[in-house]
Amino acid sequence: MTAIKHYLQFSDLTAAEYAYIFERAALIKKKFKAYEKHQPLADRTLAMIFEKASTRTRVSFEAGMYQLGGSVVHLTTDGSQLGRAEPIEDSAKVISRMVDLVMIRTFEQTKIERFAEHSRVPVINGLTNEFHPCQILADIFTYIEHRGSIAGKTVAWVGDGNNMANTWLQASEILGFAVHVSTPTGYEVDQDIAGLRSTDSYKVFKDPMQACAGADLVTTDVWTSMGFEAENEARKTAFADWRVDEDMMRAAKPDALFMHCLPAHRGEEVEAAVIDGPQSVVWEEAENRMHVQKALMEYLLLGKLI
Ligand code: CP
Ligand code: NVA
């Protein structure tokens, strides 16, 4: 039996596998836009487990799976036995006997790893405290659509050293680009948590303006991620200088793009003029979640088709 392919963090796939998935996502997107059926997952079922809120991840996986010919089961902590302390290992054994694929959004990465260890089917990370690989998959696909290969380019990360930052850094090691990271003191990226091989692909800047200088892409995220709400007030003070504004965008390359995984808070981590401005590609980014995840689900279940 071949090993099950899970997608728990960005480093689970190679550069060659990403090249294939991006090519496939472009084809799947083109067919979707032309109202052409693409149903390689007919009769397959995806279970989606949400232990945190979601709009994009829910809609993109659910709509995407139906479009591929399959169906979905939606579970939440409160509405299932997960909320009544059924062990994650037991849940994995049961759920994976009835479905073909599982997507999980949860808290600690160890939780999704334990689930995957006991699952008979591929498990996809729909966001954990540590990583958000499906989002970075969509972001890089969006970059490629607008500007071509991301290899050799510079991404400026302004804000929290969170799940999005960790995943950008993992991606930079695999796909050969640089990340300029600027976070407030106390909110730095932790190289071990981010699962990085070295510090070669990123540079840390105290001043967010310097991180943006000459960047090809400027990106940020909420100051307070899900699960950290108790820190909200302290974070508002600490992050006040880490708001992406028009001056930061001017410091970047003239054709730099702006990305945000959404949901966004205008006037906190980003100025309205930036997120609603001409360099912003946030809506394409959100839409592309669906196209890349369709390519990912197809790949995890069927392997390479071309
Ligand atoms: N970007 C993202 O994952 O959005 P949701 O939290 O709405 O799923
Ligand atoms: N860093 C954010 C991303 C939301 C999509 C969070 O974890 O809440």
Short mmCIF file of C-alpha atoms and ligand atoms in Angstrom, two decimals:
data_model
loop_
_atom_site.label_atom_id
_atom_site.label_comp_id
_atom_site.label_asym_id
_atom_site.label_seq_id
_atom_site.Cartn_x
_atom_site.Cartn_y
_atom_site.Cartn_z
CA MET A 1 0.00 0.00 0.00
CA THR A 2 1.36 3.45 -0.89
CA ALA A 3 1.60 5.96 1.95
CA ILE A 4 -1.32 8.35 2.34
CA LYS A 5 -0.45 11.87 1.22
CA HIS A 6 -1.53 14.44 3.80
CA TYR A 7 -1.28 18.23 3.47
CA LEU A 8 -0.60 19.37 7.02
CA GLN A 9 2.00 22.04 6.26
CA PHE A 10 3.48 23.68 3.19
CA SER A 11 6.64 21.56 3.38
CA ASP A 12 4.58 18.39 2.79
CA LEU A 13 4.89 18.90 -0.98
CA THR A 14 7.93 19.48 -3.20
CA ALA A 15 8.58 22.27 -5.69
CA ALA A 16 7.80 19.82 -8.53
CA GLU A 17 4.46 18.91 -6.93
CA TYR A 18 3.61 22.61 -6.54
CA ALA A 19 4.44 23.23 -10.20
CA TYR A 20 1.98 20.47 -11.13
CA ILE A 21 -0.76 21.74 -8.77
CA PHE A 22 -0.45 25.32 -10.08
CA GLU A 23 -0.70 24.07 -13.66
CA ARG A 24 -3.70 21.95 -12.77
CA ALA A 25 -5.36 24.81 -10.82
CA ALA A 26 -5.06 27.04 -13.90
CA LEU A 27 -6.79 24.40 -16.03
CA ILE A 28 -9.50 23.76 -13.43
CA LYS A 29 -10.12 27.52 -13.10
CA LYS A 30 -10.38 27.92 -16.88
CA LYS A 31 -12.92 25.12 -17.09
CA PHE A 32 -14.93 26.60 -14.19
CA LYS A 33 -15.05 29.99 -15.93
CA ALA A 34 -16.22 28.32 -19.15
CA TYR A 35 -18.97 26.37 -17.28
CA GLU A 36 -17.28 23.12 -18.35
CA LYS A 37 -17.82 20.16 -16.04
CA HIS A 38 -14.74 18.75 -14.29
CA GLN A 39 -15.84 15.90 -12.01
CA PRO A 40 -12.96 13.53 -11.28
CA LEU A 41 -14.14 13.11 -7.66
CA ALA A 42 -17.65 11.81 -8.41
CA ASP A 43 -18.95 9.74 -5.48
CA ARG A 44 -16.11 10.92 -3.21
CA THR A 45 -16.88 12.61 0.11
CA LEU A 46 -14.98 15.33 1.96
CA ALA A 47 -15.49 15.79 5.72
CA MET A 48 -14.83 19.36 6.86
CA ILE A 49 -14.16 19.79 10.58
CA PHE A 50 -14.26 23.35 11.91
CA GLU A 51 -13.11 24.07 15.44
CA LYS A 52 -12.80 27.79 14.56
CA ALA A 53 -14.95 30.16 12.49
CA SER A 54 -14.62 30.42 8.71
CA THR A 55 -16.14 32.02 5.63
CA ARG A 56 -13.65 31.47 2.77
CA THR A 57 -12.37 28.06 3.80
CA ARG A 58 -15.89 26.70 4.27
CA VAL A 59 -17.27 28.07 1.02
CA SER A 60 -14.20 27.27 -1.10
CA PHE A 61 -13.92 23.65 0.06
CA GLU A 62 -17.65 23.00 -0.02
CA ALA A 63 -18.35 24.60 -3.41
CA GLY A 64 -15.10 23.14 -4.79
CA MET A 65 -15.90 19.58 -3.74
CA TYR A 66 -19.40 19.74 -5.27
CA GLN A 67 -17.94 21.11 -8.49
CA LEU A 68 -15.52 18.14 -8.59
CA GLY A 69 -18.54 15.83 -8.50
CA GLY A 70 -18.24 14.90 -4.82
CA SER A 71 -20.12 15.81 -1.68
CA VAL A 72 -19.30 17.18 1.77
CA VAL A 73 -20.06 16.60 5.45
CA HIS A 74 -19.69 19.66 7.69
CA LEU A 75 -18.78 19.15 11.35
CA THR A 76 -18.14 21.64 14.13
CA THR A 77 -16.80 21.17 17.64
CA ASP A 78 -20.11 22.02 19.29
CA GLY A 79 -22.27 20.01 16.92
CA SER A 80 -20.20 16.82 17.13
CA GLN A 81 -18.70 14.58 19.80
CA LEU A 82 -15.40 16.45 19.40
CA GLY A 83 -16.84 19.04 21.78
CA ARG A 84 -17.61 16.30 24.31
CA ALA A 85 -14.01 15.13 24.46
CA GLU A 86 -14.13 12.11 22.16
CA PRO A 87 -10.42 11.46 21.58
CA ILE A 88 -9.11 12.88 18.30
CA GLU A 89 -7.62 9.47 17.47
CA ASP A 90 -11.03 7.76 17.80
CA SER A 91 -12.67 10.51 15.73
CA ALA A 92 -10.04 10.03 13.01
CA LYS A 93 -10.55 6.27 12.90
CA VAL A 94 -14.33 6.61 12.59
CA ILE A 95 -14.60 9.57 10.20
CA SER A 96 -11.92 8.24 7.83
CA ARG A 97 -13.81 4.94 7.40
CA MET A 98 -16.74 6.83 5.88
CA VAL A 99 -15.21 9.60 3.76
CA ASP A 100 -12.39 9.90 1.22
CA LEU A 101 -10.79 13.13 2.39
CA VAL A 102 -10.78 15.24 5.57
CA MET A 103 -10.18 18.99 5.96
CA ILE A 104 -9.59 20.27 9.50
CA ARG A 105 -9.42 23.79 10.96
CA THR A 106 -8.28 23.60 14.56
CA PHE A 107 -5.96 25.00 17.23
CA GLU A 108 -2.61 23.21 17.82
CA GLN A 109 -0.80 21.62 14.88
CA THR A 110 -0.30 18.52 17.06
CA LYS A 111 -4.05 17.95 16.96
CA ILE A 112 -4.18 17.68 13.17
CA GLU A 113 -1.03 15.54 13.22
CA ARG A 114 -2.66 13.12 15.67
CA PHE A 115 -5.76 12.99 13.49
CA ALA A 116 -3.66 12.29 10.37
CA GLU A 117 -1.73 9.54 12.11
CA HIS A 118 -4.96 7.63 12.68
CA SER A 119 -6.69 8.52 9.42
CA ARG A 120 -7.16 6.09 6.52
CA VAL A 121 -7.57 9.00 4.09
CA PRO A 122 -5.67 12.21 3.26
CA VAL A 123 -6.00 15.07 5.75
CA ILE A 124 -5.77 18.75 4.72
CA ASN A 125 -4.88 21.62 7.05
CA GLY A 126 -7.58 24.29 6.76
CA LEU A 127 -5.69 26.47 9.33
CA THR A 128 -4.03 25.75 12.65
CA ASN A 129 -2.39 28.09 15.16
CA GLU A 130 0.91 27.36 13.41
CA PHE A 131 0.11 27.10 9.68
CA HIS A 132 -2.32 28.00 6.87
CA PRO A 133 -0.93 26.16 3.83
CA CYS A 134 -4.06 26.32 1.62
CA GLN A 135 -4.00 30.12 1.89
CA ILE A 136 -0.37 30.40 0.81
CA LEU A 137 -1.08 27.97 -2.02
CA ALA A 138 -3.75 30.41 -3.23
CA ASP A 139 -1.55 33.46 -2.63
CA ILE A 140 1.35 32.11 -4.66
CA PHE A 141 -0.98 30.98 -7.44
CA THR A 142 -2.40 34.53 -7.46
CA TYR A 143 1.12 36.00 -7.61
CA ILE A 144 2.00 33.74 -10.56
CA GLU A 145 -1.18 34.74 -12.41
CA HIS A 146 -0.28 38.42 -12.12
CA ARG A 147 3.51 38.46 -12.30
CA GLY A 148 4.84 35.00 -13.28
CA SER A 149 7.18 32.85 -11.19
CA ILE A 150 7.74 33.90 -7.58
CA ALA A 151 11.27 32.41 -7.54
CA GLY A 152 13.86 35.11 -6.83
CA LYS A 153 11.22 37.64 -5.75
CA THR A 154 10.87 39.40 -2.37
CA VAL A 155 7.78 39.20 -0.16
CA ALA A 156 7.44 41.72 2.70
CA TRP A 157 5.59 40.39 5.73
CA VAL A 158 4.34 43.19 8.02
CA GLY A 159 2.68 42.20 11.29
CA ASP A 160 2.28 39.19 13.52
CA GLY A 161 4.69 36.23 13.46
CA ASN A 162 1.64 33.98 13.10
CA ASN A 163 0.38 31.00 11.08
CA MET A 164 0.44 33.00 7.83
CA ALA A 165 3.99 34.27 8.45
CA ASN A 166 5.22 30.75 9.29
CA THR A 167 3.71 29.37 6.11
CA TRP A 168 5.14 32.13 3.89
CA LEU A 169 8.56 31.29 5.34
CA GLN A 170 8.18 27.57 4.67
CA ALA A 171 7.10 28.36 1.12
CA SER A 172 10.13 30.60 0.57
CA GLU A 173 12.48 27.68 1.32
CA ILE A 174 10.68 25.41 -1.11
CA LEU A 175 9.98 27.81 -3.96
CA GLY A 176 13.13 29.93 -3.78
CA PHE A 177 12.03 33.45 -2.90
CA ALA A 178 12.96 35.81 -0.04
CA VAL A 179 10.77 37.05 2.81
CA HIS A 180 11.46 40.35 4.60
CA VAL A 181 9.78 40.02 7.98
CA SER A 182 8.89 42.87 10.32
CA THR A 183 6.99 42.14 13.52
CA PRO A 184 6.67 44.07 16.80
CA THR A 185 8.95 42.93 19.63
CA GLY A 186 7.48 39.90 21.35
CA TYR A 187 5.62 38.74 18.23
CA GLU A 188 8.58 37.45 16.19
CA VAL A 189 8.58 34.33 14.07
CA ASP A 190 9.97 31.31 15.89
CA GLN A 191 12.14 29.33 13.48
CA ASP A 192 11.42 26.00 15.18
CA ILE A 193 7.66 26.49 15.29
CA ALA A 194 7.74 27.62 11.65
CA GLY A 195 9.60 24.41 10.81
CA LEU A 196 12.36 26.13 8.85
CA ARG A 197 15.57 24.45 7.75
CA SER A 198 17.65 27.65 8.05
CA THR A 199 17.51 31.44 8.09
CA ASP A 200 18.75 31.67 4.48
CA SER A 201 15.44 32.62 2.85
CA TYR A 202 14.39 35.40 5.22
CA LYS A 203 15.63 38.63 6.75
CA VAL A 204 14.25 40.34 9.86
CA PHE A 205 13.68 44.13 9.94
CA LYS A 206 12.80 46.20 12.99
CA ASP A 207 11.23 48.89 10.79
CA PRO A 208 8.28 47.71 8.64
CA MET A 209 9.10 50.42 6.09
CA GLN A 210 12.52 48.84 5.51
CA ALA A 211 10.95 45.42 5.12
CA CYS A 212 8.77 46.82 2.33
CA ALA A 213 11.63 48.59 0.52
CA GLY A 214 11.97 47.11 -2.97
CA ALA A 215 9.49 44.28 -2.29
CA ASP A 216 7.53 42.60 -5.10
CA LEU A 217 4.65 41.77 -2.77
CA VAL A 218 3.54 43.33 0.51
CA THR A 219 1.31 41.26 2.75
CA THR A 220 -0.14 41.32 6.25
CA ASP A 221 -2.81 39.73 8.41
CA VAL A 222 -4.98 40.52 11.43
CA TRP A 223 -3.20 41.63 14.59
CA THR A 224 -5.13 39.08 16.65
CA SER A 225 -5.61 35.59 15.25
CA MET A 226 -8.42 33.25 16.24
CA GLY A 227 -7.72 31.71 19.63
CA PHE A 228 -5.73 34.75 20.86
CA GLU A 229 -8.68 37.09 21.50
CA ALA A 230 -7.70 37.63 25.16
CA GLU A 231 -4.59 39.49 23.91
CA ASN A 232 -6.55 41.85 21.66
CA GLU A 233 -6.07 45.09 23.62
CA ALA A 234 -2.34 44.54 24.25
CA ARG A 235 -1.88 43.70 20.58
CA LYS A 236 -3.64 46.89 19.43
CA THR A 237 -0.97 48.90 21.26
CA ALA A 238 1.98 46.75 20.23
CA PHE A 239 1.03 46.64 16.51
CA ALA A 240 0.12 50.33 16.03
CA ASP A 241 3.16 50.96 13.76
CA TRP A 242 2.61 47.77 11.74
CA ARG A 243 -0.31 49.04 9.66
CA VAL A 244 0.32 48.67 5.93
CA ASP A 245 -0.19 52.16 4.52
CA GLU A 246 0.38 53.99 1.26
CA ASP A 247 3.91 55.02 2.33
CA MET A 248 4.87 51.37 2.75
CA MET A 249 3.41 50.54 -0.67
CA ARG A 250 5.40 53.45 -2.15
CA ALA A 251 8.59 51.99 -0.61
CA ALA A 252 7.93 48.71 -2.41
CA LYS A 253 8.48 48.23 -6.17
CA PRO A 254 6.10 50.32 -8.30
CA ASP A 255 4.37 47.16 -9.56
CA ALA A 256 4.25 45.49 -6.11
CA LEU A 257 1.06 43.63 -5.23
CA PHE A 258 -0.77 43.79 -1.91
CA MET A 259 -2.27 40.64 -0.39
CA HIS A 260 -4.28 39.84 2.75
CA CYS A 261 -5.79 36.43 3.50
CA LEU A 262 -8.94 38.13 4.88
CA PRO A 263 -10.95 38.83 6.95
CA ALA A 264 -9.37 42.30 7.20
CA HIS A 265 -9.77 45.20 9.61
CA ARG A 266 -9.42 48.46 7.71
CA GLY A 267 -7.66 51.04 9.89
CA GLU A 268 -5.90 48.34 11.93
CA GLU A 269 -3.43 46.13 10.02
CA VAL A 270 -4.13 47.84 6.69
CA GLU A 271 -5.32 51.24 5.50
CA ALA A 272 -8.51 51.21 3.43
CA ALA A 273 -6.64 53.03 0.63
CA VAL A 274 -4.27 50.07 0.31
CA ILE A 275 -6.66 47.12 0.54
CA ASP A 276 -9.17 48.89 -1.71
CA GLY A 277 -6.45 50.38 -3.90
CA PRO A 278 -5.04 49.46 -7.34
CA GLN A 279 -2.24 47.20 -6.08
CA SER A 280 -4.54 45.01 -4.01
CA VAL A 281 -5.44 41.54 -5.33
CA VAL A 282 -7.32 40.35 -2.24
CA TRP A 283 -10.51 39.31 -4.06
CA GLU A 284 -8.62 37.21 -6.62
CA GLU A 285 -6.69 35.72 -3.72
CA ALA A 286 -9.93 34.69 -2.01
CA GLU A 287 -11.44 33.23 -5.20
CA ASN A 288 -8.27 31.30 -5.94
CA ARG A 289 -8.64 29.39 -2.67
CA MET A 290 -11.31 27.37 -4.42
CA HIS A 291 -9.37 26.69 -7.62
CA VAL A 292 -6.12 25.63 -5.93
CA GLN A 293 -7.91 23.49 -3.34
CA LYS A 294 -9.76 21.67 -6.12
CA ALA A 295 -6.38 20.92 -7.71
CA LEU A 296 -5.00 19.87 -4.30
CA MET A 297 -7.91 17.52 -3.52
CA GLU A 298 -7.67 15.98 -6.97
CA TYR A 299 -3.91 15.48 -6.52
CA LEU A 300 -4.15 13.95 -3.04
CA LEU A 301 -6.76 11.44 -4.20
CA LEU A 302 -5.79 10.70 -7.79
CA GLY A 303 -2.12 11.70 -8.08
CA LYS A 304 -0.71 13.21 -11.29
CA LEU A 305 -3.16 13.08 -14.18
CA ILE A 306 -1.07 14.71 -16.93
N1 CP B 1 -8.58 33.36 4.76
C1 CP B 1 -9.36 32.45 5.38
O1 CP B 1 -8.96 31.32 5.69
O2 CP B 1 -10.63 32.89 5.61
P1 CP B 1 -11.75 32.22 6.54
O3 CP B 1 -11.28 32.33 7.96
O4 CP B 1 -12.99 33.00 6.25
O5 CP B 1 -11.89 30.77 6.13
N1 NVA B 2 -4.06 34.50 11.22
C1 NVA B 2 -5.51 34.46 11.09
C2 NVA B 2 -5.90 34.00 9.71
C3 NVA B 2 -7.37 33.94 9.45
C4 NVA B 2 -7.71 33.36 8.10
C5 NVA B 2 -6.09 33.55 12.16
O1 NVA B 2 -5.48 32.51 12.44
O2 NVA B 2 -7.13 33.89 12.73
#
